[in-house]
């Protein structure tokens, strides 16, 4: 299996621009997670889906952030407009039910200047 | 709601010395427990997990952890570390009674190995 696939791996964008991060979970997994990692705040859960339905989005920082999962094989995390404080590594992860291993992608490194 | 506390943000040890990384959790329900490792510039990968049964869990790379329900702890240990173990280690917890439970991570412990 190819694992969790994220794109882009690296993005540098200007403040105010829209950023879209993409994720393809492992085939057959029914839970998908978006995490953000920074030096200051560590690893934060932003939102997670189960069977394509958002279950908990309490970690989404503000209205500038939105996530969708239109089908079982694709999810997006969008930031609009982006701000320098959004600079971080964004990880997508997937798993098959609770208690099973959660598999991480390699991350999308976002820099907003 | 669950939470995870990793008391040590950094742990320096000498090569071939033993190490213990501490993890305590808080939860009102039964839990699954995990340890993940993150090497530089990479995503997290599973080291080991406790689901049920024996409280001593063995994982990859010679690591093991012991689930202690009375102390709500899940400390990670390795009897002899190598330079290649230099990484950040995350303890995590999820609700075992829900099929759609999120996984909560601790703040991480950075393990640095000195030759």
PDB file of N, CA, C and O in Angstrom, chain B residues 19-75:
ATOM      1  N   UNK B  19      16.759   3.862  29.085  1.00  0.00           N
ATOM      2  CA  UNK B  19      15.964   5.088  29.094  1.00  0.00           C
ATOM      3  C   UNK B  19      14.515   4.762  29.426  1.00  0.00           C
ATOM      4  O   UNK B  19      14.018   3.673  29.107  1.00  0.00           O
ATOM      5  N   UNK B  20      13.872   5.700  30.091  1.00  0.00           N
ATOM      6  CA  UNK B  20      12.433   5.609  30.343  1.00  0.00           C
ATOM      7  C   UNK B  20      11.816   6.962  30.022  1.00  0.00           C
ATOM      8  O   UNK B  20      12.253   7.997  30.525  1.00  0.00           O
ATOM      9  N   UNK B  21      10.812   6.949  29.175  1.00  0.00           N
ATOM     10  CA  UNK B  21      10.056   8.159  28.846  1.00  0.00           C
ATOM     11  C   UNK B  21       8.687   8.032  29.502  1.00  0.00           C
ATOM     12  O   UNK B  21       7.972   7.065  29.276  1.00  0.00           O
ATOM     13  N   UNK B  22       8.337   9.052  30.271  1.00  0.00           N
ATOM     14  CA  UNK B  22       7.144   8.941  31.089  1.00  0.00           C
ATOM     15  C   UNK B  22       5.899   9.464  30.381  1.00  0.00           C
ATOM     16  O   UNK B  22       5.959  10.458  29.661  1.00  0.00           O
ATOM     17  N   UNK B  23       4.795   8.785  30.656  1.00  0.00           N
ATOM     18  CA  UNK B  23       3.507   9.186  30.095  1.00  0.00           C
ATOM     19  C   UNK B  23       2.420   8.886  31.114  1.00  0.00           C
ATOM     20  O   UNK B  23       2.316   7.758  31.607  1.00  0.00           O
ATOM     21  N   UNK B  24       1.608   9.881  31.408  1.00  0.00           N
ATOM     22  CA  UNK B  24       0.439   9.690  32.244  1.00  0.00           C
ATOM     23  C   UNK B  24      -0.790  10.166  31.484  1.00  0.00           C
ATOM     24  O   UNK B  24      -0.719  11.127  30.719  1.00  0.00           O
ATOM     25  N   UNK B  25      -1.887   9.509  31.693  1.00  0.00           N
ATOM     26  CA  UNK B  25      -3.100   9.873  30.975  1.00  0.00           C
ATOM     27  C   UNK B  25      -4.235  10.098  31.963  1.00  0.00           C
ATOM     28  O   UNK B  25      -4.187   9.666  33.112  1.00  0.00           O
ATOM     29  N   UNK B  26      -5.244  10.779  31.468  1.00  0.00           N
ATOM     30  CA  UNK B  26      -6.442  11.018  32.247  1.00  0.00           C
ATOM     31  C   UNK B  26      -7.642  10.705  31.381  1.00  0.00           C
ATOM     32  O   UNK B  26      -7.714  11.160  30.231  1.00  0.00           O
ATOM     33  N   UNK B  27      -8.560   9.885  31.925  1.00  0.00           N
ATOM     34  CA  UNK B  27      -9.746   9.537  31.150  1.00  0.00           C
ATOM     35  C   UNK B  27     -10.825   9.008  32.064  1.00  0.00           C
ATOM     36  O   UNK B  27     -10.539   8.351  33.061  1.00  0.00           O
ATOM     37  N   UNK B  28     -12.069   9.281  31.705  1.00  0.00           N
ATOM     38  CA  UNK B  28     -13.200   8.785  32.489  1.00  0.00           C
ATOM     39  C   UNK B  28     -13.708   7.450  31.950  1.00  0.00           C
ATOM     40  O   UNK B  28     -14.609   6.859  32.532  1.00  0.00           O
ATOM     41  N   UNK B  29     -13.120   7.010  30.845  1.00  0.00           N
ATOM     42  CA  UNK B  29     -13.531   5.747  30.229  1.00  0.00           C
ATOM     43  C   UNK B  29     -12.301   4.888  29.983  1.00  0.00           C
ATOM     44  O   UNK B  29     -11.168   5.334  30.146  1.00  0.00           O
ATOM     45  N   UNK B  30     -12.545   3.651  29.562  1.00  0.00           N
ATOM     46  CA  UNK B  30     -11.424   2.774  29.223  1.00  0.00           C
ATOM     47  C   UNK B  30     -10.743   3.280  27.961  1.00  0.00           C
ATOM     48  O   UNK B  30     -11.386   3.853  27.084  1.00  0.00           O
ATOM     49  N   UNK B  31      -9.451   3.036  27.900  1.00  0.00           N
ATOM     50  CA  UNK B  31      -8.674   3.629  26.818  1.00  0.00           C
ATOM     51  C   UNK B  31      -7.783   2.621  26.101  1.00  0.00           C
ATOM     52  O   UNK B  31      -7.488   1.552  26.609  1.00  0.00           O
ATOM     53  N   UNK B  32      -7.411   2.998  24.896  1.00  0.00           N
ATOM     54  CA  UNK B  32      -6.300   2.391  24.194  1.00  0.00           C
ATOM     55  C   UNK B  32      -5.120   3.362  24.343  1.00  0.00           C
ATOM     56  O   UNK B  32      -5.318   4.582  24.370  1.00  0.00           O
ATOM     57  N   UNK B  33      -3.920   2.829  24.405  1.00  0.00           N
ATOM     58  CA  UNK B  33      -2.733   3.664  24.578  1.00  0.00           C
ATOM     59  C   UNK B  33      -1.701   3.349  23.505  1.00  0.00           C
ATOM     60  O   UNK B  33      -1.561   2.196  23.086  1.00  0.00           O
ATOM     61  N   UNK B  34      -0.987   4.366  23.084  1.00  0.00           N
ATOM     62  CA  UNK B  34      -0.040   4.251  21.974  1.00  0.00           C
ATOM     63  C   UNK B  34       1.240   5.022  22.289  1.00  0.00           C
ATOM     64  O   UNK B  34       1.224   6.008  23.020  1.00  0.00           O
ATOM     65  N   UNK B  35       2.318   4.576  21.686  1.00  0.00           N
ATOM     66  CA  UNK B  35       3.536   5.362  21.587  1.00  0.00           C
ATOM     67  C   UNK B  35       3.905   5.455  20.113  1.00  0.00           C
ATOM     68  O   UNK B  35       3.947   4.442  19.400  1.00  0.00           O
ATOM     69  N   UNK B  36       4.170   6.696  19.682  1.00  0.00           N
ATOM     70  CA  UNK B  36       4.611   6.953  18.314  1.00  0.00           C
ATOM     71  C   UNK B  36       5.988   7.606  18.355  1.00  0.00           C
ATOM     72  O   UNK B  36       6.328   8.298  19.312  1.00  0.00           O
ATOM     73  N   UNK B  37       6.740   7.419  17.278  1.00  0.00           N
ATOM     74  CA  UNK B  37       8.045   8.052  17.150  1.00  0.00           C
ATOM     75  C   UNK B  37       8.064   8.906  15.889  1.00  0.00           C
ATOM     76  O   UNK B  37       7.465   8.542  14.872  1.00  0.00           O
ATOM     77  N   UNK B  38       8.719  10.060  16.001  1.00  0.00           N
ATOM     78  CA  UNK B  38       8.872  10.954  14.842  1.00  0.00           C
ATOM     79  C   UNK B  38      10.348  11.249  14.645  1.00  0.00           C
ATOM     80  O   UNK B  38      10.967  11.917  15.487  1.00  0.00           O
ATOM     81  N   UNK B  39      10.898  10.752  13.556  1.00  0.00           N
ATOM     82  CA  UNK B  39      12.276  11.076  13.194  1.00  0.00           C
ATOM     83  C   UNK B  39      12.274  12.435  12.482  1.00  0.00           C
ATOM     84  O   UNK B  39      11.255  12.858  11.942  1.00  0.00           O
ATOM     85  N   UNK B  40      13.409  13.112  12.459  1.00  0.00           N
ATOM     86  CA  UNK B  40      13.459  14.458  11.872  1.00  0.00           C
ATOM     87  C   UNK B  40      12.877  14.510  10.467  1.00  0.00           C
ATOM     88  O   UNK B  40      13.169  13.655   9.628  1.00  0.00           O
ATOM     89  N   UNK B  41      12.045  15.504  10.252  1.00  0.00           N
ATOM     90  CA  UNK B  41      11.448  15.781   8.936  1.00  0.00           C
ATOM     91  C   UNK B  41      10.572  14.639   8.414  1.00  0.00           C
ATOM     92  O   UNK B  41      10.417  14.490   7.195  1.00  0.00           O
ATOM     93  N   UNK B  42      10.023  13.866   9.312  1.00  0.00           N
ATOM     94  CA  UNK B  42       9.140  12.777   8.900  1.00  0.00           C
ATOM     95  C   UNK B  42       7.832  12.830   9.675  1.00  0.00           C
ATOM     96  O   UNK B  42       7.695  13.580  10.648  1.00  0.00           O
ATOM     97  N   UNK B  43       6.870  12.031   9.239  1.00  0.00           N
ATOM     98  CA  UNK B  43       5.632  11.872   9.976  1.00  0.00           C
ATOM     99  C   UNK B  43       5.831  10.944  11.156  1.00  0.00           C
ATOM    100  O   UNK B  43       6.915  10.430  11.392  1.00  0.00           O
ATOM    101  N   UNK B  44       4.757  10.729  11.918  1.00  0.00           N
ATOM    102  CA  UNK B  44       4.820   9.857  13.076  1.00  0.00           C
ATOM    103  C   UNK B  44       4.579   8.414  12.644  1.00  0.00           C
ATOM    104  O   UNK B  44       3.796   8.140  11.742  1.00  0.00           O
ATOM    105  N   UNK B  45       5.230   7.494  13.325  1.00  0.00           N
ATOM    106  CA  UNK B  45       4.996   6.079  13.056  1.00  0.00           C
ATOM    107  C   UNK B  45       4.841   5.342  14.382  1.00  0.00           C
ATOM    108  O   UNK B  45       5.423   5.707  15.400  1.00  0.00           O
ATOM    109  N   UNK B  46       4.054   4.279  14.351  1.00  0.00           N
ATOM    110  CA  UNK B  46       3.714   3.557  15.572  1.00  0.00           C
ATOM    111  C   UNK B  46       4.902   2.762  16.097  1.00  0.00           C
ATOM    112  O   UNK B  46       5.560   2.041  15.360  1.00  0.00           O
ATOM    113  N   UNK B  47       5.146   2.893  17.396  1.00  0.00           N
ATOM    114  CA  UNK B  47       6.145   2.070  18.089  1.00  0.00           C
ATOM    115  C   UNK B  47       5.485   0.848  18.709  1.00  0.00           C
ATOM    116  O   UNK B  47       5.964  -0.266  18.583  1.00  0.00           O
ATOM    117  N   UNK B  48       4.396   1.096  19.428  1.00  0.00           N
ATOM    118  CA  UNK B  48       3.672   0.018  20.093  1.00  0.00           C
ATOM    119  C   UNK B  48       2.314   0.540  20.565  1.00  0.00           C
ATOM    120  O   UNK B  48       2.093   1.748  20.581  1.00  0.00           O
ATOM    121  N   UNK B  49       1.452  -0.402  20.934  1.00  0.00           N
ATOM    122  CA  UNK B  49       0.135  -0.010  21.423  1.00  0.00           C
ATOM    123  C   UNK B  49      -0.380  -1.018  22.427  1.00  0.00           C
ATOM    124  O   UNK B  49      -0.036  -2.214  22.362  1.00  0.00           O
ATOM    125  N   UNK B  50      -1.187  -0.530  23.348  1.00  0.00           N
ATOM    126  CA  UNK B  50      -1.878  -1.379  24.306  1.00  0.00           C
ATOM    127  C   UNK B  50      -3.367  -1.329  24.012  1.00  0.00           C
ATOM    128  O   UNK B  50      -3.982  -0.255  24.040  1.00  0.00           O
ATOM    129  N   UNK B  51      -3.918  -2.498  23.728  1.00  0.00           N
ATOM    130  CA  UNK B  51      -5.364  -2.584  23.498  1.00  0.00           C
ATOM    131  C   UNK B  51      -6.037  -3.335  24.637  1.00  0.00           C
ATOM    132  O   UNK B  51      -7.082  -2.919  25.155  1.00  0.00           O
ATOM    133  N   UNK B  52      -5.463  -4.469  25.022  1.00  0.00           N
ATOM    134  CA  UNK B  52      -6.000  -5.279  26.110  1.00  0.00           C
ATOM    135  C   UNK B  52      -4.990  -6.374  26.415  1.00  0.00           C
ATOM    136  O   UNK B  52      -3.954  -6.483  25.746  1.00  0.00           O
ATOM    137  N   UNK B  53      -5.289  -7.183  27.429  1.00  0.00           N
ATOM    138  CA  UNK B  53      -4.428  -8.319  27.733  1.00  0.00           C
ATOM    139  C   UNK B  53      -3.227  -7.934  28.557  1.00  0.00           C
ATOM    140  O   UNK B  53      -3.327  -7.110  29.474  1.00  0.00           O
ATOM    141  N   UNK B  54      -2.082  -8.526  28.244  1.00  0.00           N
ATOM    142  CA  UNK B  54      -0.872  -8.311  29.016  1.00  0.00           C
ATOM    143  C   UNK B  54      -0.535  -6.828  29.110  1.00  0.00           C
ATOM    144  O   UNK B  54      -0.572  -6.102  28.114  1.00  0.00           O
ATOM    145  N   UNK B  55      -0.191  -6.405  30.313  1.00  0.00           N
ATOM    146  CA  UNK B  55       0.089  -4.973  30.513  1.00  0.00           C
ATOM    147  C   UNK B  55       1.469  -4.578  30.004  1.00  0.00           C
ATOM    148  O   UNK B  55       1.755  -3.396  29.874  1.00  0.00           O
ATOM    149  N   UNK B  56       2.321  -5.557  29.727  1.00  0.00           N
ATOM    150  CA  UNK B  56       3.635  -5.262  29.163  1.00  0.00           C
ATOM    151  C   UNK B  56       3.566  -5.457  27.656  1.00  0.00           C
ATOM    152  O   UNK B  56       3.301  -6.558  27.172  1.00  0.00           O
ATOM    153  N   UNK B  57       3.833  -4.391  26.954  1.00  0.00           N
ATOM    154  CA  UNK B  57       3.696  -4.408  25.499  1.00  0.00           C
ATOM    155  C   UNK B  57       5.074  -4.216  24.866  1.00  0.00           C
ATOM    156  O   UNK B  57       5.802  -3.303  25.248  1.00  0.00           O
ATOM    157  N   UNK B  58       5.396  -5.059  23.926  1.00  0.00           N
ATOM    158  CA  UNK B  58       6.676  -4.927  23.224  1.00  0.00           C
ATOM    159  C   UNK B  58       6.442  -4.356  21.835  1.00  0.00           C
ATOM    160  O   UNK B  58       5.481  -4.711  21.144  1.00  0.00           O
ATOM    161  N   UNK B  59       7.334  -3.448  21.436  1.00  0.00           N
ATOM    162  CA  UNK B  59       7.187  -2.807  20.144  1.00  0.00           C
ATOM    163  C   UNK B  59       8.412  -2.984  19.276  1.00  0.00           C
ATOM    164  O   UNK B  59       9.251  -3.845  19.524  1.00  0.00           O
ATOM    165  N   UNK B  60       8.509  -2.128  18.280  1.00  0.00           N
ATOM    166  CA  UNK B  60       9.634  -2.219  17.359  1.00  0.00           C
ATOM    167  C   UNK B  60      10.881  -1.586  17.967  1.00  0.00           C
ATOM    168  O   UNK B  60      10.797  -0.825  18.931  1.00  0.00           O
ATOM    169  N   UNK B  61      12.017  -1.913  17.396  1.00  0.00           N
ATOM    170  CA  UNK B  61      13.302  -1.309  17.785  1.00  0.00           C
ATOM    171  C   UNK B  61      13.673  -1.536  19.245  1.00  0.00           C
ATOM    172  O   UNK B  61      14.431  -0.752  19.818  1.00  0.00           O
ATOM    173  N   UNK B  62      13.160  -2.602  19.847  1.00  0.00           N
ATOM    174  CA  UNK B  62      13.542  -2.943  21.211  1.00  0.00           C
ATOM    175  C   UNK B  62      12.831  -2.170  22.311  1.00  0.00           C
ATOM    176  O   UNK B  62      13.172  -2.286  23.488  1.00  0.00           O
ATOM    177  N   UNK B  63      11.844  -1.366  21.943  1.00  0.00           N
ATOM    178  CA  UNK B  63      11.097  -0.612  22.940  1.00  0.00           C
ATOM    179  C   UNK B  63       9.984  -1.454  23.559  1.00  0.00           C
ATOM    180  O   UNK B  63       9.451  -2.364  22.926  1.00  0.00           O
ATOM    181  N   UNK B  64       9.642  -1.142  24.796  1.00  0.00           N
ATOM    182  CA  UNK B  64       8.502  -1.759  25.462  1.00  0.00           C
ATOM    183  C   UNK B  64       7.845  -0.730  26.371  1.00  0.00           C
ATOM    184  O   UNK B  64       8.460   0.283  26.723  1.00  0.00           O
ATOM    185  N   UNK B  65       6.595  -0.975  26.720  1.00  0.00           N
ATOM    186  CA  UNK B  65       5.877  -0.069  27.611  1.00  0.00           C
ATOM    187  C   UNK B  65       4.979  -0.890  28.513  1.00  0.00           C
ATOM    188  O   UNK B  65       4.518  -1.973  28.138  1.00  0.00           O
ATOM    189  N   UNK B  66       4.723  -0.371  29.687  1.00  0.00           N
ATOM    190  CA  UNK B  66       3.875  -1.077  30.638  1.00  0.00           C
ATOM    191  C   UNK B  66       2.678  -0.227  31.017  1.00  0.00           C
ATOM    192  O   UNK B  66       2.821   0.929  31.445  1.00  0.00           O
ATOM    193  N   UNK B  67       1.506  -0.802  30.843  1.00  0.00           N
ATOM    194  CA  UNK B  67       0.266  -0.139  31.208  1.00  0.00           C
ATOM    195  C   UNK B  67       0.021  -0.354  32.695  1.00  0.00           C
ATOM    196  O   UNK B  67      -0.015  -1.486  33.188  1.00  0.00           O
ATOM    197  N   UNK B  68      -0.140   0.743  33.440  1.00  0.00           N
ATOM    198  CA  UNK B  68      -0.417   0.668  34.862  1.00  0.00           C
ATOM    199  C   UNK B  68      -1.707   1.426  35.121  1.00  0.00           C
ATOM    200  O   UNK B  68      -1.723   2.672  35.161  1.00  0.00           O
ATOM    201  N   UNK B  69      -2.772   0.672  35.281  1.00  0.00           N
ATOM    202  CA  UNK B  69      -4.087   1.306  35.404  1.00  0.00           C
ATOM    203  C   UNK B  69      -4.221   2.111  36.694  1.00  0.00           C
ATOM    204  O   UNK B  69      -4.789   3.206  36.696  1.00  0.00           O
ATOM    205  N   UNK B  70      -3.671   1.610  37.776  1.00  0.00           N
ATOM    206  CA  UNK B  70      -3.827   2.297  39.063  1.00  0.00           C
ATOM    207  C   UNK B  70      -3.085   3.628  39.079  1.00  0.00           C
ATOM    208  O   UNK B  70      -3.522   4.587  39.719  1.00  0.00           O
ATOM    209  N   UNK B  71      -1.988   3.681  38.352  1.00  0.00           N
ATOM    210  CA  UNK B  71      -1.228   4.923  38.284  1.00  0.00           C
ATOM    211  C   UNK B  71      -1.514   5.704  37.006  1.00  0.00           C
ATOM    212  O   UNK B  71      -0.885   6.744  36.772  1.00  0.00           O
ATOM    213  N   UNK B  72      -2.411   5.206  36.206  1.00  0.00           N
ATOM    214  CA  UNK B  72      -2.766   5.810  34.905  1.00  0.00           C
ATOM    215  C   UNK B  72      -1.508   6.210  34.148  1.00  0.00           C
ATOM    216  O   UNK B  72      -1.356   7.354  33.686  1.00  0.00           O
ATOM    217  N   UNK B  73      -0.601   5.254  34.015  1.00  0.00           N
ATOM    218  CA  UNK B  73       0.660   5.527  33.326  1.00  0.00           C
ATOM    219  C   UNK B  73       0.901   4.517  32.221  1.00  0.00           C
ATOM    220  O   UNK B  73       0.344   3.408  32.217  1.00  0.00           O
ATOM    221  N   UNK B  74       1.747   4.911  31.301  1.00  0.00           N
ATOM    222  CA  UNK B  74       2.118   4.047  30.171  1.00  0.00           C
ATOM    223  C   UNK B  74       3.535   4.458  29.756  1.00  0.00           C
ATOM    224  O   UNK B  74       3.765   4.990  28.690  1.00  0.00           O
ATOM    225  N   UNK B  75       4.489   4.197  30.629  1.00  0.00           N
ATOM    226  CA  UNK B  75       5.868   4.627  30.407  1.00  0.00           C
ATOM    227  C   UNK B  75       6.567   3.751  29.365  1.00  0.00           C
ATOM    228  O   UNK B  75       6.387   2.532  29.350  1.00  0.00           O
TER     229      UNK B  75
END
